[in-house]
XYZ file of N, CA, C and O in Angstrom:
512
model
N 85.816 105.172 70.118
C 85.869 106.557 69.697
C 84.464 107.077 69.370
O 84.092 108.141 69.786
N 83.667 106.259 68.632
C 82.333 106.686 68.241
C 81.438 106.879 69.468
O 80.680 107.826 69.542
N 81.544 105.976 70.456
C 80.709 106.077 71.650
C 81.076 107.320 72.451
O 80.203 108.042 72.910
N 82.368 107.607 72.605
C 82.767 108.798 73.358
C 82.339 110.057 72.631
O 81.940 111.035 73.264
N 82.414 110.060 71.313
C 81.943 111.214 70.545
C 80.451 111.398 70.730
O 79.976 112.516 70.898
N 79.705 110.298 70.705
C 78.261 110.388 70.896
C 77.941 110.900 72.297
O 77.038 111.708 72.482
N 78.691 110.451 73.289
C 78.485 110.932 74.650
C 78.674 112.441 74.709
O 77.876 113.152 75.331
N 79.711 112.963 74.063
C 79.931 114.408 74.042
C 78.784 115.127 73.349
O 78.353 116.194 73.787
N 78.288 114.524 72.285
C 77.166 115.125 71.572
C 75.942 115.191 72.474
O 75.271 116.218 72.564
N 75.653 114.098 73.164
C 74.472 114.059 74.020
C 74.612 115.050 75.170
O 73.654 115.741 75.528
N 75.791 115.139 75.732
C 76.024 116.115 76.791
C 75.782 117.521 76.270
O 75.135 118.341 76.929
N 76.236 117.795 75.071
C 76.035 119.106 74.472
C 74.555 119.347 74.192
O 74.056 120.455 74.390
N 73.857 118.292 73.739
C 72.412 118.436 73.500
C 71.711 118.863 74.776
O 70.830 119.729 74.759
N 72.089 118.275 75.881
C 71.497 118.651 77.153
C 71.699 120.139 77.412
O 70.777 120.845 77.812
N 72.889 120.633 77.143
C 73.198 122.036 77.418
C 72.433 122.999 76.520
O 72.114 124.110 76.919
N 72.140 122.556 75.299
C 71.417 123.448 74.395
C 69.928 123.125 74.307
O 69.188 123.796 73.607
N 69.475 122.110 75.031
C 68.078 121.675 74.894
C 67.085 122.782 75.235
O 66.072 122.927 74.563
N 67.366 123.556 76.255
C 66.460 124.651 76.623
C 66.365 125.646 75.479
O 65.276 126.104 75.124
N 67.494 125.943 74.861
C 67.511 126.896 73.758
C 66.622 126.451 72.612
O 65.733 127.175 72.178
N 66.831 125.242 72.082
C 66.035 124.841 70.926
C 64.602 124.509 71.314
O 63.693 124.633 70.515
N 64.364 124.095 72.569
C 62.987 123.826 72.999
C 62.170 125.106 72.989
O 61.041 125.143 72.512
N 62.757 126.182 73.489
C 62.050 127.455 73.515
C 61.816 127.991 72.107
O 60.788 128.594 71.837
N 62.749 127.759 71.217
C 62.614 128.265 69.853
C 61.764 127.362 68.981
O 61.370 127.745 67.879
N 61.506 126.131 69.422
C 60.683 125.172 68.678
C 61.253 124.903 67.284
O 60.530 124.757 66.309
N 62.573 124.827 67.195
C 63.230 124.535 65.923
C 62.993 123.075 65.528
O 62.834 122.209 66.375
N 63.007 122.815 64.233
C 62.884 121.450 63.731
C 64.226 120.750 63.639
O 64.281 119.545 63.469
N 65.305 121.515 63.704
C 66.657 120.981 63.655
C 67.488 121.663 64.734
O 67.205 122.789 65.106
N 68.484 120.957 65.193
C 69.460 121.614 66.050
C 70.845 121.179 65.595
O 71.040 120.041 65.157
N 71.778 122.094 65.633
C 73.166 121.811 65.303
C 73.936 121.828 66.599
O 73.867 122.781 67.370
N 74.629 120.746 66.851
C 75.371 120.590 68.090
C 76.855 120.504 67.750
O 77.256 119.671 66.944
N 77.635 121.373 68.362
C 79.078 121.357 68.150
C 79.749 120.615 69.286
O 79.418 120.819 70.453
N 80.672 119.744 68.931
C 81.458 119.035 69.936
C 82.912 119.076 69.495
O 83.227 119.538 68.397
N 83.777 118.569 70.322
C 85.201 118.566 69.986
C 85.484 117.714 68.758
O 86.479 117.916 68.072
N 84.601 116.775 68.444
C 84.803 115.913 67.276
C 84.111 116.448 66.022
O 84.193 115.831 64.972
N 83.417 117.574 66.112
C 82.755 118.166 64.953
C 81.286 118.441 65.212
O 80.763 118.162 66.292
N 80.634 118.999 64.222
C 79.220 119.348 64.333
C 78.329 118.154 64.018
O 78.637 117.342 63.158
N 77.217 118.078 64.727
C 76.166 117.087 64.491
C 74.884 117.836 64.179
O 74.629 118.899 64.745
N 74.070 117.279 63.304
C 72.776 117.869 62.961
C 71.693 116.868 63.349
O 71.709 115.723 62.903
N 70.780 117.314 64.199
C 69.674 116.467 64.635
C 68.355 117.087 64.221
O 68.111 118.263 64.475
N 67.508 116.281 63.584
C 66.122 116.679 63.382
C 65.422 116.439 64.708
O 65.691 115.445 65.383
N 64.519 117.331 65.069
C 63.813 117.207 66.342
C 62.372 116.783 66.061
O 61.657 117.441 65.314
N 61.975 115.657 66.656
C 60.615 115.138 66.509
C 59.875 115.348 67.833
O 60.255 114.771 68.846
N 58.832 116.191 67.809
C 58.081 116.496 69.035
C 56.639 116.007 69.003
O 56.083 115.679 70.022
N 56.035 116.000 67.815
C 54.617 115.643 67.726
C 54.446 114.136 67.542
O 55.384 113.435 67.152
N 53.250 113.652 67.798
C 52.962 112.226 67.616
C 53.247 111.797 66.173
O 53.813 110.744 65.933
N 52.861 112.632 65.219
C 53.092 112.315 63.806
C 54.589 112.233 63.508
O 55.040 111.336 62.793
N 55.361 113.182 64.032
C 56.812 113.150 63.826
C 57.427 111.929 64.502
O 58.344 111.306 63.951
N 56.939 111.577 65.691
C 57.431 110.381 66.388
C 57.153 109.134 65.550
O 58.019 108.260 65.422
N 55.957 109.033 65.001
C 55.578 107.840 64.231
C 56.376 107.740 62.933
O 56.755 106.649 62.528
N 56.650 108.862 62.294
C 57.374 108.864 61.023
C 58.877 108.625 61.241
O 59.497 107.857 60.509
N 59.446 109.270 62.246
C 60.857 109.083 62.546
C 61.735 109.146 61.314
O 61.631 110.069 60.513
N 62.573 108.152 61.144
C 63.473 108.091 59.983
C 62.983 107.099 58.930
O 63.759 106.613 58.109
N 61.674 106.834 58.933
C 61.102 105.918 57.937
C 61.350 106.439 56.521
O 61.368 107.648 56.285
N 61.523 105.494 55.617
C 61.643 105.760 54.179
C 62.874 106.573 53.792
O 62.957 107.045 52.661
N 63.812 106.746 54.710
C 65.065 107.432 54.370
C 66.034 106.411 53.794
O 66.189 105.323 54.336
N 66.686 106.783 52.718
C 67.679 105.888 52.128
C 69.096 106.357 52.413
O 70.049 105.639 52.122
N 69.231 107.557 52.949
C 70.553 108.024 53.348
C 70.433 109.021 54.491
O 69.384 109.622 54.715
N 71.508 109.153 55.209
C 71.597 110.062 56.342
C 73.074 110.374 56.499
O 73.901 109.458 56.460
N 73.396 111.625 56.655
C 74.814 111.966 56.762
C 75.416 111.316 58.013
O 74.701 110.977 58.960
N 76.724 111.138 58.004
C 77.409 110.441 59.093
C 77.212 111.128 60.446
O 77.158 110.474 61.472
N 77.071 112.414 60.456
C 76.918 113.166 61.704
C 75.513 113.763 61.819
O 75.327 114.869 62.288
N 74.531 112.994 61.364
C 73.136 113.412 61.446
C 72.352 112.375 62.226
O 72.764 111.236 62.353
N 71.207 112.782 62.728
C 70.354 111.860 63.452
C 69.026 112.510 63.771
O 68.687 113.564 63.235
N 68.290 111.864 64.644
C 66.998 112.389 65.063
C 66.918 112.363 66.574
O 67.330 111.389 67.204
N 66.401 113.451 67.130
C 66.153 113.566 68.561
C 64.649 113.562 68.774
O 63.944 114.425 68.251
N 64.158 112.559 69.500
C 62.740 112.461 69.828
C 62.536 113.063 71.209
O 63.205 112.676 72.169
N 61.604 114.000 71.313
C 61.267 114.635 72.580
C 59.821 114.275 72.894
O 58.911 114.610 72.126
N 59.615 113.583 74.011
C 58.274 113.172 74.420
C 57.778 114.049 75.554
O 58.570 114.634 76.296
N 56.460 114.151 75.705
C 55.869 114.990 76.749
C 56.132 114.464 78.148
O 56.221 115.233 79.097
N 56.226 113.153 78.278
C 56.464 112.569 79.596
C 57.357 111.345 79.441
O 57.605 110.864 78.342
N 57.804 110.859 80.568
C 58.728 109.732 80.593
C 57.951 108.422 80.742
O 57.182 108.276 81.684
N 58.138 107.520 79.792
C 57.502 106.200 79.849
C 58.287 105.271 78.933
O 59.120 105.731 78.140
N 58.074 103.956 79.015
C 58.775 103.047 78.100
C 58.440 103.404 76.647
O 57.275 103.591 76.299
N 59.460 103.528 75.840
C 59.279 103.881 74.434
C 59.388 102.620 73.586
O 60.222 101.763 73.850
N 58.544 102.532 72.572
C 58.590 101.395 71.648
C 58.956 101.935 70.264
O 58.271 102.803 69.740
N 60.041 101.419 69.722
C 60.490 101.796 68.384
C 60.549 100.538 67.526
O 60.932 99.472 68.000
N 60.159 100.682 66.270
C 60.298 99.564 65.360
C 60.842 100.065 64.038
O 60.773 101.245 63.724
N 61.391 99.148 63.273
C 62.131 99.476 62.067
C 61.278 99.332 60.802
O 61.818 99.117 59.725
N 59.973 99.467 60.932
C 59.076 99.379 59.778
C 59.435 100.467 58.771
O 59.531 101.645 59.126
N 59.668 100.069 57.527
C 60.019 100.992 56.444
C 61.237 101.861 56.768
O 61.355 102.979 56.294
N 62.119 101.335 57.591
C 63.366 102.032 57.906
C 64.475 101.281 57.186
O 64.672 100.090 57.408
N 65.191 101.995 56.333
C 66.164 101.356 55.447
C 67.607 101.498 55.928
O 68.510 101.015 55.266
N 67.811 102.156 57.055
C 69.157 102.407 57.561
C 69.377 101.675 58.880
O 68.490 101.655 59.726
N 70.550 101.092 59.099
C 70.839 100.495 60.404
C 71.050 101.609 61.435
O 71.755 102.582 61.171
N 70.419 101.472 62.595
C 70.445 102.552 63.583
C 70.871 102.053 64.956
O 70.671 100.898 65.310
N 71.417 102.978 65.738
C 71.599 102.816 67.174
C 70.676 103.817 67.844
O 70.497 104.938 67.344
N 70.078 103.419 68.968
C 69.143 104.285 69.696
C 69.611 104.430 71.132
O 69.967 103.439 71.770
N 69.586 105.653 71.618
C 70.005 105.966 72.986
C 68.830 106.622 73.702
O 68.266 107.603 73.213
N 68.455 106.057 74.842
C 67.263 106.477 75.585
C 67.689 107.204 76.858
O 68.499 106.684 77.634
N 67.101 108.383 77.090
C 67.463 109.227 78.231
C 66.223 109.561 79.055
O 65.140 109.753 78.498
N 66.419 109.666 80.350
C 65.297 110.051 81.207
C 65.125 111.571 81.200
O 65.814 112.285 80.459
N 64.223 112.076 82.027
C 63.923 113.508 82.035
C 65.071 114.368 82.574
O 65.051 115.576 82.440
N 66.097 113.744 83.131
C 67.279 114.464 83.606
C 68.461 114.268 82.661
O 69.591 114.582 82.996
N 68.201 113.711 81.493
C 69.218 113.433 80.472
C 70.247 112.418 80.943
O 71.421 112.474 80.591
N 69.809 111.460 81.729
C 70.665 110.349 82.142
C 70.360 109.174 81.223
O 69.187 108.811 81.025
N 71.404 108.581 80.664
C 71.234 107.444 79.764
C 70.649 106.273 80.540
O 71.213 105.845 81.545
N 69.491 105.762 80.073
C 68.826 104.670 80.785
C 68.767 103.381 79.981
O 68.530 102.311 80.537
N 68.972 103.467 78.654
C 68.860 102.270 77.831
C 69.521 102.540 76.478
O 69.625 103.691 76.048
N 69.954 101.465 75.830
C 70.576 101.564 74.509
C 70.086 100.400 73.654
O 70.020 99.262 74.126
N 69.732 100.683 72.418
C 69.396 99.641 71.438
C 70.382 99.795 70.290
O 70.296 100.741 69.510
N 71.314 98.876 70.220
C 72.334 98.937 69.165
C 72.010 97.929 68.074
O 71.363 96.924 68.305
N 72.499 98.262 66.889
C 72.418 97.344 65.763
C 70.984 97.007 65.360
O 70.661 95.860 65.073
N 70.128 98.017 65.358
C 68.768 97.825 64.860
C 68.846 97.777 63.335
O 69.252 98.742 62.695
N 68.499 96.626 62.781
C 68.694 96.366 61.367
C 67.444 96.702 60.556
O 66.319 96.559 61.036
N 67.642 97.102 59.293
C 66.504 97.389 58.409
C 65.650 96.152 58.166
O 66.137 95.023 58.209
N 64.401 96.411 57.896
C 63.426 95.337 57.648
C 63.857 94.432 56.507
O 63.696 93.213 56.575
N 64.437 94.982 55.459
C 64.833 94.165 54.311
C 65.941 93.177 54.669
O 66.095 92.163 54.014
N 66.709 93.456 55.734
C 67.764 92.535 56.163
C 67.230 91.419 57.056
O 67.749 90.314 57.045
N 66.216 91.719 57.833
C 65.736 90.779 58.839
C 64.490 90.012 58.416
O 64.133 89.031 59.058
N 63.794 90.485 57.383
C 62.580 89.816 56.926
C 61.321 90.352 57.584
O 60.240 90.223 57.055
N 61.459 90.945 58.758
C 60.342 91.611 59.427
C 60.930 92.737 60.285
O 62.091 92.694 60.657
N 60.130 93.749 60.589
C 60.670 94.890 61.329
C 61.135 94.506 62.744
O 60.414 93.827 63.473
N 62.352 94.911 63.087
C 62.823 94.729 64.463
C 62.062 95.714 65.352
O 61.685 96.796 64.916
N 61.857 95.328 66.608
C 61.159 96.182 67.562
C 61.963 96.226 68.847
O 62.600 95.244 69.224
N 61.905 97.375 69.530
C 62.606 97.510 70.802
C 61.736 98.315 71.759
O 61.242 99.383 71.398
N 61.549 97.791 72.968
C 60.827 98.512 74.017
C 61.851 98.878 75.086
O 62.507 98.012 75.663
N 61.962 100.164 75.352
C 62.988 100.668 76.261
C 62.489 100.749 77.698
O 61.301 100.601 77.977
N 63.425 101.033 78.570
C 63.075 101.435 79.931
C 62.433 102.821 79.832
O 62.534 103.476 78.788
N 61.769 103.303 80.886
C 61.138 104.626 80.799
C 62.142 105.705 80.369
O 63.229 105.820 80.935
N 61.755 106.459 79.342
C 62.611 107.500 78.779
C 61.765 108.656 78.283
O 60.604 108.468 77.915
N 62.358 109.833 78.277
C 61.684 111.021 77.758
C 62.305 111.486 76.440
O 61.648 112.113 75.630
N 63.587 111.187 76.254
C 64.309 111.599 75.052
C 64.959 110.373 74.414
O 65.466 109.497 75.119
N 64.942 110.351 73.093
C 65.591 109.268 72.353
C 66.397 109.886 71.221
O 65.918 110.782 70.525
N 67.621 109.391 71.056
C 68.482 109.829 69.969
C 68.724 108.636 69.049
O 69.104 107.566 69.511
N 68.467 108.839 67.752
C 68.766 107.819 66.752
C 69.890 108.332 65.873
O 69.844 109.474 65.392
N 70.899 107.472 65.671
C 72.017 107.804 64.789
C 72.345 106.572 63.947
O 71.954 105.454 64.289
N 73.065 106.790 62.860
C 73.506 105.665 62.055
C 74.353 104.728 62.898
O 75.161 105.167 63.706
N 74.156 103.449 62.689
C 74.932 102.462 63.449
C 76.371 102.460 62.992
O 76.700 102.724 61.884
């Protein structure tokens, strides 16, 4: 159920991506049949590096959408990230190319987990 809901959310993000890209909003609200999702949008290098670091909570239907200038392998790590996350990697046509599930917080693993994806332009992080 969660995966199908996420798929609907991502499909909806694709449909509204032009809208929020042109407006340069920091957040986007995406409505799907399962309810509304709120995504923070990270576009700059600083926003990409900060991501969801140092967050101790995140609403169940919240996440972060990373938008990169070009498509290349993305490297994400869980340094100072306190929430378990799933990551979905999309190419420039919004086709799912890679998934990193069950990325655990540093305090659980003893050292930050790291994941290098296939070439992607967009990444969505949500609570695991």
